[in-house]
Coordinates of C-alpha atoms in Angstrom, one line a residue:
Chain A
X449 CA 74.5 91.9 69.5
X450 CA 72.2 91.4 72.5
X451 CA 74.7 88.9 73.9
X452 CA 77.6 91.3 73.5
X453 CA 75.6 94.1 75.3
X454 CA 74.7 91.6 78.0
X455 CA 78.3 90.5 78.5
X456 CA 79.5 94.1 78.6
X457 CA 76.9 94.9 81.2
X458 CA 78.0 91.9 83.3
X459 CA 81.7 93.0 82.9
X460 CA 80.9 96.6 84.0
X461 CA 78.7 95.7 86.9
X462 CA 81.0 93.1 88.2
X463 CA 83.9 95.6 87.8
X464 CA 82.2 98.4 89.6
X465 CA 80.3 96.4 92.4
X466 CA 83.3 94.3 93.3
X467 CA 85.4 97.4 93.7
X468 CA 82.8 99.3 95.7
X469 CA 82.3 96.2 97.9
X470 CA 86.0 96.5 98.9
X471 CA 85.2 99.7 100.6
X472 CA 82.8 97.8 102.9
X473 CA 85.9 97.5 105.0
X474 CA 88.4 99.7 103.2
X475 CA 87.7 103.1 104.7
X476 CA 89.2 106.3 103.2
X477 CA 91.7 106.5 106.0
X478 CA 92.8 102.9 105.4
X479 CA 93.0 103.7 101.7
X480 CA 95.2 106.7 102.4
X481 CA 97.4 104.7 104.7
X482 CA 97.6 101.7 102.4
X483 CA 97.8 103.3 99.0
X484 CA 99.4 106.7 99.5
X485 CA 101.5 106.7 102.7
X486 CA 102.5 103.0 102.7
X487 CA 104.1 103.1 99.2
X488 CA 106.1 106.2 100.2
X489 CA 107.4 104.4 103.2
X490 CA 108.4 101.3 101.1
X491 CA 110.1 103.6 98.6
X492 CA 112.0 105.4 101.3
X493 CA 113.1 102.3 103.1
X494 CA 114.5 100.5 100.0
X495 CA 116.0 103.7 98.5
X496 CA 117.9 104.4 101.7
X497 CA 118.9 100.7 102.0
X498 CA 120.0 100.7 98.3
X499 CA 122.0 103.9 98.5
X500 CA 123.6 102.7 101.7
X501 CA 124.7 99.5 99.9
X502 CA 125.6 100.9 96.5
X503 CA 126.0 104.7 96.8
X504 CA 123.7 107.7 96.5
X505 CA 124.3 107.9 92.7
X506 CA 122.1 104.8 92.3
X507 CA 119.1 106.2 94.2
X508 CA 117.1 106.5 91.0
X509 CA 117.4 102.8 90.4
X510 CA 115.5 102.0 93.7
X511 CA 113.0 104.9 93.3
X512 CA 111.9 103.7 89.9
X513 CA 111.9 100.0 90.8
X514 CA 109.8 100.5 93.9
X515 CA 107.4 103.0 92.3
X516 CA 106.5 100.5 89.5
X517 CA 106.4 97.6 92.0
X518 CA 103.6 99.4 93.8
X519 CA 101.4 98.1 91.0
X520 CA 101.4 94.8 92.8
X521 CA 99.5 96.4 95.7
X522 CA 96.4 96.6 93.6
X523 CA 97.4 93.8 91.3
X524 CA 97.8 91.2 93.9
X525 CA 96.0 92.3 97.1
X526 CA 93.2 94.2 95.5
X527 CA 92.3 91.6 92.7
X528 CA 92.7 88.7 95.1
X529 CA 90.3 90.3 97.5
X530 CA 87.8 91.0 94.7
X531 CA 87.9 87.4 93.5
X532 CA 88.3 85.6 96.8
X533 CA 86.0 88.0 98.7
X534 CA 83.0 86.2 97.0
X535 CA 83.8 83.1 99.0
X536 CA 84.2 85.0 102.3
X537 CA 81.1 87.1 101.7
X538 CA 79.0 83.9 100.9
X539 CA 78.1 85.2 97.4
X540 CA 80.1 82.6 95.5
X541 CA 77.1 80.2 95.4
X542 CA 74.9 82.9 93.7
X543 CA 77.7 83.9 91.4
X544 CA 78.2 80.3 90.1
X545 CA 74.4 79.9 90.0
X546 CA 74.0 82.6 87.4
X547 CA 74.1 81.9 83.6
X548 CA 76.4 84.9 83.2
X549 CA 79.5 84.7 81.0
X550 CA 82.3 83.5 83.2
X551 CA 85.1 85.2 81.3
X552 CA 83.4 88.6 81.6
X553 CA 82.6 87.9 85.3
X554 CA 86.1 86.9 86.0
X555 CA 88.1 89.5 84.1
X556 CA 85.7 92.2 85.3
X557 CA 87.0 91.7 88.8
X558 CA 90.4 93.1 87.8
X559 CA 89.4 96.1 85.7
X560 CA 89.1 98.8 88.4
X561 CA 92.3 97.6 90.0
X562 CA 94.1 98.3 86.8
X563 CA 93.0 101.9 87.0
X564 CA 93.6 102.1 90.8
X565 CA 96.9 100.3 90.5
X566 CA 98.1 102.6 87.7
X567 CA 97.1 105.6 89.8
X568 CA 99.1 104.2 92.7
X569 CA 102.2 104.0 90.5
X570 CA 101.7 107.6 89.4
X571 CA 101.4 108.7 93.0
X572 CA 104.6 106.7 93.8
X573 CA 106.4 108.5 90.9
X574 CA 105.1 111.8 92.3
X575 CA 106.6 110.9 95.7
X576 CA 109.9 110.2 93.8
X577 CA 109.8 113.6 92.1
X578 CA 108.8 115.5 95.2
X579 CA 111.0 113.8 97.8
X580 CA 113.6 111.5 96.3
X581 CA 115.1 113.6 93.5
X582 CA 113.7 111.6 90.6
X583 CA 114.6 113.2 87.3
X584 CA 112.0 112.8 84.5
X585 CA 113.5 115.5 82.2
X586 CA 114.6 113.0 79.5
X587 CA 111.5 110.8 79.8
X588 CA 109.0 110.2 77.1
X589 CA 106.0 110.6 79.5
X590 CA 103.3 109.1 77.3
X591 CA 105.5 106.0 76.9
X592 CA 106.0 105.9 80.7
X593 CA 102.2 106.1 81.1
X594 CA 101.8 103.2 78.7
X595 CA 104.4 101.2 80.6
X596 CA 102.6 101.9 83.9
X597 CA 99.3 100.7 82.4
X598 CA 100.8 97.6 80.8
X599 CA 102.7 96.6 83.9
X600 CA 99.6 97.1 86.0
X601 CA 97.6 94.9 83.6
X602 CA 100.2 92.1 83.8
X603 CA 100.4 92.3 87.6
X604 CA 96.6 92.1 87.8
X605 CA 96.9 88.9 85.6
X606 CA 99.0 87.4 88.4
X607 CA 96.4 88.7 90.9
X608 CA 93.6 86.9 89.1
X609 CA 95.5 83.6 89.4
X610 CA 96.2 84.3 93.1
X611 CA 92.5 85.2 93.6
X612 CA 91.5 81.8 92.3
X613 CA 93.9 80.2 94.8
X614 CA 92.0 82.0 97.5
X615 CA 89.0 79.9 96.4
X616 CA 90.8 76.7 97.1
X617 CA 93.0 77.6 100.1
X618 CA 92.5 79.4 103.4
X619 CA 96.1 80.5 103.5
X620 CA 95.9 83.0 100.7
X621 CA 97.0 85.9 102.9
X622 CA 100.3 84.0 103.5
X623 CA 100.7 83.3 99.8
X624 CA 99.9 86.9 98.7
X625 CA 102.3 88.4 101.2
X626 CA 105.0 86.0 100.2
X627 CA 104.5 86.7 96.5
X628 CA 104.4 90.5 97.0
X629 CA 107.7 90.4 98.9
X630 CA 109.4 87.9 96.6
X631 CA 108.6 90.3 93.7
X632 CA 110.7 92.9 95.5
X633 CA 113.7 90.6 94.7
X634 CA 112.7 88.7 91.6
X635 CA 111.3 91.7 89.6
X636 CA 114.6 93.5 89.8
X637 CA 113.0 96.4 91.7
X638 CA 115.8 96.4 94.3
X639 CA 118.5 94.2 92.9
X640 CA 120.2 94.1 89.5
X641 CA 119.0 90.9 87.9
X642 CA 122.5 90.3 86.5
X643 CA 123.9 89.6 90.0
X644 CA 121.2 87.0 90.8
X645 CA 121.9 83.3 90.4
X646 CA 120.8 81.8 87.1
X647 CA 117.7 80.1 88.5
X648 CA 116.5 83.3 90.0
X649 CA 117.1 85.1 86.7
X650 CA 115.0 82.4 84.9
X651 CA 112.2 82.9 87.5
X652 CA 112.3 86.6 87.0
X653 CA 111.9 86.2 83.3
X654 CA 108.5 84.6 83.7
X655 CA 107.1 87.0 86.2
X656 CA 105.1 90.2 85.7
X657 CA 106.8 93.5 86.6
X658 CA 110.3 92.5 85.5
X659 CA 110.0 93.9 82.0
X660 CA 107.8 96.8 83.2
X661 CA 110.4 98.0 85.6
X662 CA 113.2 97.6 83.0
X663 CA 111.1 99.6 80.5
X664 CA 110.5 102.4 83.1
X665 CA 114.2 102.5 83.9
X666 CA 115.1 102.7 80.2
X667 CA 112.5 105.4 79.4
X668 CA 113.7 107.5 82.4
X669 CA 117.3 107.1 81.2
X670 CA 116.2 108.6 77.8
X671 CA 115.2 105.6 75.7
X672 CA 112.5 106.0 73.0
X673 CA 109.3 104.1 72.8
X674 CA 110.5 101.9 70.0
X675 CA 113.2 100.5 72.3
X676 CA 110.8 99.4 75.0
X677 CA 107.9 98.2 72.9
X678 CA 109.2 94.6 72.7
X679 CA 109.5 94.6 76.5
X680 CA 106.0 95.9 76.9
X681 CA 104.6 93.3 74.5
X682 CA 106.3 90.5 76.5
X683 CA 105.1 92.0 79.8
X684 CA 101.5 92.1 78.5
X685 CA 101.8 88.6 77.2
X686 CA 103.0 87.3 80.6
X687 CA 100.1 89.0 82.3
X688 CA 97.6 87.5 79.9
X689 CA 99.0 84.0 80.4
X690 CA 98.6 84.4 84.2
X691 CA 95.1 85.8 83.7
X692 CA 94.1 82.9 81.5
X693 CA 95.6 80.4 83.9
X694 CA 93.5 82.1 86.6
X695 CA 90.4 81.8 84.4
X696 CA 90.9 78.1 83.8
X697 CA 91.4 77.6 87.5
X698 CA 88.3 79.6 88.2
X699 CA 86.4 77.3 85.8
X700 CA 87.9 74.2 87.4
X701 CA 87.0 75.4 90.9
X702 CA 83.4 75.9 89.8
X703 CA 83.0 72.5 88.2
X704 CA 84.9 70.7 91.0
X705 CA 83.1 72.6 93.8
X706 CA 79.7 71.9 92.2
X707 CA 80.5 68.2 91.8
X708 CA 81.8 67.8 95.4
X709 CA 79.5 70.2 97.1
X710 CA 82.5 72.1 98.5
X711 CA 81.6 75.6 97.2
X712 CA 81.7 77.3 100.6
X713 CA 84.0 74.9 102.5
X714 CA 86.7 76.9 104.2
Chain B
X46 CA 103.1 93.4 146.3
X47 CA 103.6 90.1 148.2
X48 CA 105.8 87.2 147.1
X49 CA 102.7 85.2 146.8
X50 CA 101.3 87.6 144.2
X51 CA 104.6 87.7 142.3
X52 CA 104.6 83.9 142.1
X53 CA 100.9 83.9 141.0
X54 CA 101.6 86.6 138.4
X55 CA 104.7 84.8 137.1
X56 CA 102.8 81.5 136.8
X57 CA 100.0 83.3 134.9
X58 CA 102.6 84.9 132.6
X59 CA 104.2 81.5 131.9
X60 CA 100.9 79.7 131.2
X61 CA 99.6 82.6 129.0
X62 CA 102.9 82.6 127.1
X63 CA 102.8 78.9 126.5
X64 CA 99.3 78.9 125.2
X65 CA 100.0 82.0 123.0
X66 CA 103.1 80.3 121.6
X67 CA 101.1 77.2 120.7
X68 CA 98.5 79.4 119.0
X69 CA 101.0 81.6 117.2
X70 CA 103.1 78.8 115.6
X71 CA 99.9 77.7 113.8
X72 CA 99.1 81.1 112.4
X73 CA 100.4 81.5 108.9
X74 CA 100.1 85.3 109.1
X75 CA 102.4 85.4 112.1
X76 CA 104.9 83.0 110.4
X77 CA 105.0 85.3 107.4
X78 CA 105.6 88.4 109.5
X79 CA 108.2 87.0 111.9
X80 CA 110.0 84.6 109.6
X81 CA 109.3 84.8 105.9
X82 CA 109.3 88.6 105.5
X83 CA 112.5 89.1 107.5
X84 CA 114.3 86.4 105.6
X85 CA 113.2 88.0 102.3
X86 CA 114.4 91.4 103.5
X87 CA 117.7 89.7 104.6
X88 CA 118.0 88.1 101.2
X89 CA 117.5 91.4 99.5
X90 CA 120.0 93.2 101.8
X91 CA 122.6 90.5 101.4
X92 CA 122.4 90.8 97.6
X93 CA 122.6 94.6 97.8
X94 CA 125.5 94.5 100.2
X95 CA 127.3 91.6 98.4
X96 CA 130.5 93.6 97.8
X97 CA 130.6 95.3 101.2
X98 CA 132.7 94.3 104.2
X99 CA 132.4 90.9 105.9
X100 CA 130.6 92.4 109.0
X101 CA 127.9 93.7 106.7
X102 CA 126.4 90.2 106.8
X103 CA 126.1 90.3 110.6
X104 CA 124.6 93.8 110.3
X105 CA 122.0 92.4 108.0
X106 CA 121.3 89.3 110.2
X107 CA 120.7 91.6 113.2
X108 CA 118.8 94.2 111.3
X109 CA 116.4 91.9 109.5
X110 CA 115.9 90.0 112.8
X111 CA 114.9 93.3 114.4
X112 CA 112.5 94.0 111.5
X113 CA 110.8 90.7 112.4
X114 CA 110.6 91.7 116.0
X115 CA 109.0 95.0 115.1
X116 CA 106.6 93.4 112.7
X117 CA 105.6 90.9 115.4
X118 CA 105.2 93.7 117.8
X119 CA 102.9 95.8 115.5
X120 CA 100.8 93.0 114.2
X121 CA 100.7 90.4 117.0
X122 CA 101.4 92.3 120.2
X123 CA 99.4 95.3 118.9
X124 CA 96.5 93.0 118.3
X125 CA 96.9 91.0 121.5
X126 CA 93.8 92.6 123.0
X127 CA 92.0 93.2 119.8
X128 CA 92.3 89.5 118.9
X129 CA 90.5 88.6 122.1
X130 CA 87.7 90.9 121.1
X131 CA 87.5 89.2 117.7
X132 CA 87.3 85.8 119.5
X133 CA 84.7 87.0 122.0
X134 CA 87.0 86.2 125.0
X135 CA 87.8 89.8 126.0
X136 CA 85.0 90.2 128.6
X137 CA 85.9 87.0 130.2
X138 CA 89.6 87.9 130.5
X139 CA 88.8 91.3 131.8
X140 CA 86.6 89.7 134.4
X141 CA 89.1 87.1 135.8
X142 CA 90.7 87.9 139.2
X143 CA 94.1 88.7 137.6
X144 CA 95.4 92.1 136.4
X145 CA 94.7 92.2 132.7
X146 CA 98.1 93.6 132.0
X147 CA 99.7 90.5 133.5
X148 CA 97.8 88.4 130.9
X149 CA 98.9 90.7 128.0
X150 CA 102.5 90.7 129.3
X151 CA 102.5 86.9 128.9
X152 CA 101.1 87.2 125.4
X153 CA 103.7 89.8 124.5
X154 CA 106.5 87.7 126.0
X155 CA 105.5 84.7 123.8
X156 CA 105.3 86.9 120.7
X157 CA 108.6 88.7 121.2
X158 CA 110.4 85.4 122.0
X159 CA 108.9 83.8 119.0
X160 CA 109.9 86.8 116.8
X161 CA 113.5 86.1 117.6
X162 CA 113.2 83.3 115.1
X163 CA 113.6 86.1 112.5
X164 CA 117.2 86.5 113.6
X165 CA 117.8 82.8 113.5
X166 CA 116.3 82.5 110.0
X167 CA 118.4 85.4 108.7
X168 CA 121.5 83.8 110.4
X169 CA 120.9 80.5 108.7
X170 CA 120.3 82.2 105.3
X171 CA 123.5 84.2 105.5
X172 CA 125.6 81.3 106.7
X173 CA 124.2 78.4 104.6
X174 CA 123.1 80.1 101.4
X175 CA 125.4 83.0 101.2
X176 CA 128.4 81.3 102.8
X177 CA 129.3 83.9 105.4
X178 CA 131.2 83.0 108.5
X179 CA 129.3 84.8 111.2
X180 CA 130.2 85.4 114.8
X181 CA 129.6 88.1 117.4
X182 CA 132.7 89.9 118.7
X183 CA 131.1 90.5 122.1
X184 CA 128.8 87.5 122.8
X185 CA 128.1 88.3 126.4
X186 CA 127.3 92.0 125.7
X187 CA 125.2 90.9 122.7
X188 CA 123.2 88.5 124.9
X189 CA 122.6 91.1 127.5
X190 CA 121.5 93.5 124.7
X191 CA 119.1 90.9 123.4
X192 CA 117.6 90.4 126.8
X193 CA 117.1 94.1 127.3
X194 CA 115.7 94.4 123.8
X195 CA 113.1 91.7 124.5
X196 CA 112.1 93.5 127.7
X197 CA 111.9 96.8 125.8
X198 CA 109.8 95.4 123.0
X199 CA 107.4 93.7 125.5
X200 CA 107.0 97.0 127.4
X201 CA 106.4 98.9 124.1
X202 CA 103.9 96.3 123.1
X203 CA 102.0 96.8 126.3
X204 CA 101.5 100.5 125.4
X205 CA 100.3 99.9 121.8
X206 CA 97.8 97.0 122.4
X207 CA 95.4 99.1 124.6
X208 CA 95.8 102.0 122.2
X209 CA 94.8 99.8 119.2
X210 CA 91.7 98.4 121.0
X211 CA 90.5 101.8 122.3
X212 CA 91.3 104.0 119.4
X213 CA 90.5 102.1 116.2
X214 CA 91.6 105.1 114.1
X215 CA 95.1 104.4 115.3
X216 CA 94.9 100.8 114.2
X217 CA 94.0 101.8 110.7
X218 CA 97.6 103.0 110.4
X219 CA 98.9 99.6 111.5
X220 CA 99.9 98.5 108.0
X221 CA 102.1 101.7 107.6
X222 CA 103.8 101.4 110.9
X223 CA 106.5 98.9 109.8
X224 CA 108.7 100.8 107.4
X225 CA 108.9 104.1 109.3
X226 CA 110.4 102.2 112.3
X227 CA 112.7 100.1 110.0
X228 CA 114.0 103.5 108.7
X229 CA 114.1 105.6 111.9
X230 CA 115.5 102.9 114.1
X231 CA 118.4 102.2 111.7
X232 CA 117.7 98.4 111.5
X233 CA 119.5 98.0 108.1
X234 CA 121.3 101.2 107.5
X235 CA 122.7 104.0 109.8
X236 CA 120.3 106.8 110.7
X237 CA 123.0 109.2 109.7
X238 CA 121.8 108.7 106.1
X239 CA 118.5 110.4 107.1
X240 CA 117.9 114.1 107.2
X241 CA 119.0 115.7 110.5
X242 CA 115.4 116.6 111.5
X243 CA 114.6 112.9 111.8
X244 CA 117.3 112.1 114.4
X245 CA 115.2 113.2 117.5
X246 CA 112.4 110.9 116.2
X247 CA 114.9 108.0 116.2
X248 CA 116.0 108.9 119.8
X249 CA 112.5 108.5 121.2
X250 CA 112.0 105.1 119.6
X251 CA 113.0 102.2 121.9
X252 CA 113.8 100.0 118.8
X253 CA 116.5 102.5 117.9
X254 CA 118.4 101.9 121.1
X255 CA 117.9 98.1 120.7
X256 CA 119.4 98.4 117.2
X257 CA 122.3 100.4 118.5
X258 CA 123.1 98.0 121.2
X259 CA 122.7 94.8 119.1
X260 CA 124.5 96.2 116.0
X261 CA 127.3 97.5 118.2
X262 CA 127.9 94.3 120.1
X263 CA 127.4 92.0 117.2
X264 CA 130.0 93.7 115.0
X265 CA 132.2 94.8 117.9
X266 CA 132.4 98.3 116.5
X267 CA 130.9 100.1 119.4
X268 CA 132.9 101.2 122.5
X269 CA 131.5 99.8 125.8
X270 CA 130.3 103.3 126.8
X271 CA 128.0 103.5 123.7
X272 CA 126.6 100.0 124.6
X273 CA 126.0 101.0 128.2
X274 CA 124.3 104.2 127.2
X275 CA 122.0 102.2 124.8
X276 CA 121.2 99.8 127.6
X277 CA 120.3 102.7 129.9
X278 CA 118.1 104.2 127.3
X279 CA 116.3 100.9 126.7
X280 CA 115.7 100.5 130.5
X281 CA 114.5 104.1 130.7
X282 CA 112.1 103.7 127.8
X283 CA 110.9 100.3 129.2
X284 CA 110.0 101.9 132.6
X285 CA 108.3 104.9 130.8
X286 CA 106.4 102.4 128.6
X287 CA 105.3 100.4 131.6
X288 CA 104.0 103.5 133.4
X289 CA 102.1 104.6 130.3
X290 CA 100.8 101.1 129.8
X291 CA 99.6 100.9 133.4
X292 CA 97.6 104.1 132.9
X293 CA 96.2 102.9 129.5
X294 CA 95.1 99.6 131.0
X295 CA 93.2 101.5 133.7
X296 CA 91.4 103.6 131.2
X297 CA 90.6 100.5 129.1
X298 CA 89.2 98.5 132.0
X299 CA 87.2 101.6 133.0
X300 CA 85.7 101.7 129.5
X301 CA 85.0 97.9 129.7
X302 CA 83.2 98.1 133.0
X303 CA 81.5 101.5 132.9
X304 CA 80.8 102.2 129.3
X305 CA 80.6 98.5 128.3
X306 CA 81.9 99.4 124.8
X307 CA 84.9 97.0 124.8
X308 CA 83.3 94.4 122.5
X309 CA 81.8 97.0 120.1
X310 CA 83.5 96.5 116.8

C-alpha cells in the first residue's frame, strides 16, 4: 500500500513539476500564440487549400482533420520537451540517481499534456464552429469528447518515444518537426487515405491520430458510439505500444548512459 | 557614397553571405524550414490537387517554394541579429567599422538564396515522384520575377530582424507568422477565396506581389501588364522596407551604444 502511495506521489509530482517547468520559458503570450492562435492559422490554411483543391463542400473534412491533429502539438512537442528537457536542464543525472519507479516517472511526464492537448483540440473545434462553419448538430458530443481524449493519449504515446529520442540525439527538433508535418499527410488530416499509395496507407495504419481523426469524422457525420469504439480501441492500443517502446528506450538509455558515462553528453 | 565604399560593402556582403551559407547548411532547423517543410507541404498539395489541371503542379512548386522562402525569412533572417546575441558576437559586430546593416544584408542574402532550395525540392518532387512535366511558359520573365522576389525578401528581412531583437514581445509571435502569410499572400491558393476585408492586407505584403509575379510567369496565365505591375509593387515595397530598416538599425545601434541593453536577454 505504501509503495502504491509512493508511486502515485512520484507520478503526480513528476506530472505537475515537469509541466510547470515548461513555463520557465513558455510565457502566457507564447502559449496564446502557440496553442490558440497558431492552431487557428493551421486550420485556416489547410481548409482554404483543401476547398480550393476539392470544393467548398468538403471544408468540414479539413476542419475536423486539422482540429484533431492539433493534439500532436502537445503530444509531440510538449511531451518531448518534458522528457528531453531533463537532459538540457542538467537534471537527468539526479533523475536517474533516484530510486523512484521509472514507469511512474516516465508516464507522469505525459499526463498534463494529455489534458492540455485535449483542451487544444476543443479550442480548435471551437474555432471550427465559430469561423469555419463546422456543424455539430448530429454529433454525439460525449463520444466526440472520448475520441479527443483517446487520440490525445495515443499521440502522447508517440511523444514519449520521441522524447526518449531527444535523450540520444541532439537533432530532436528536426525529427519532431518532421514527424508533426508528416502526420498532416499520413494521419489523413488533409488527404483521403484511399488516394495515397499502398505503402503510405500501411504507414498510416500504424500511426496515432489516423483512427482518431476517422472517428471524429464519423461521429460528426452522425455515427453512434458503437460504430467508433473499435477504432478508438485500436487508437488507444497504438498509443500504448508507442508509449511502451518509449519506456523501454528510456530504460535502455539509463543503463547504457550509466555504463558509458554519457548521461549528459550532447 | 564613393566607389571605394561600394566595393568594400560588396566584398563584406559576399564574405558574410559565404560564411552564413556554410553555417546554415549545417543547421538541421534551417534545413527543416527551407527544405523538408516545403516539400511536405508540396506533397500534400499535389495529393490534394491530383485531379486538377496540369499547371496546378507548377502552381504548387512555386507556392511551396515561396512558403520555404517565407519560413526562412521569419526564422533565419528574423533571427539574424538575435542569433549573434545568443552567440555573444553582437557587440563585436556592432563595433566593427562597417555599417551593421551591410553585415545583416549579407546574412539575409545567404538565407534567401539558400531558401530557393525549397522550390528546387518541390520541383524534383513533382517531376520525379508525381511524374509531372514541368516548364515555365515565360522563363525570362520568371527569372526576373525571381530576382526581384529575392531582393524584396532580403529588404523585408532587414526590417524584421531589428524588430525581433529590440521588441522581444514581437518575436514571441514568430511561430504564428508562417501560416497567415501563406494564406494572405496566396502562395498555394488564390486570395480571392478569402473574405473581401483581407484583400488590403494582402496588398501590403511584399510576398503577395512576389507570388503574383512568380505564379503568373510560371504558368503563363498573367498578361505582361499584371507582371509589370507586380514587379513595380515589389520594387516599391523593397525601397520602403530599406528606408524603414535604415531607421530601425539607427535606433538599434543607439540602444546598443547608449543604453547598452543589446545583449540583455
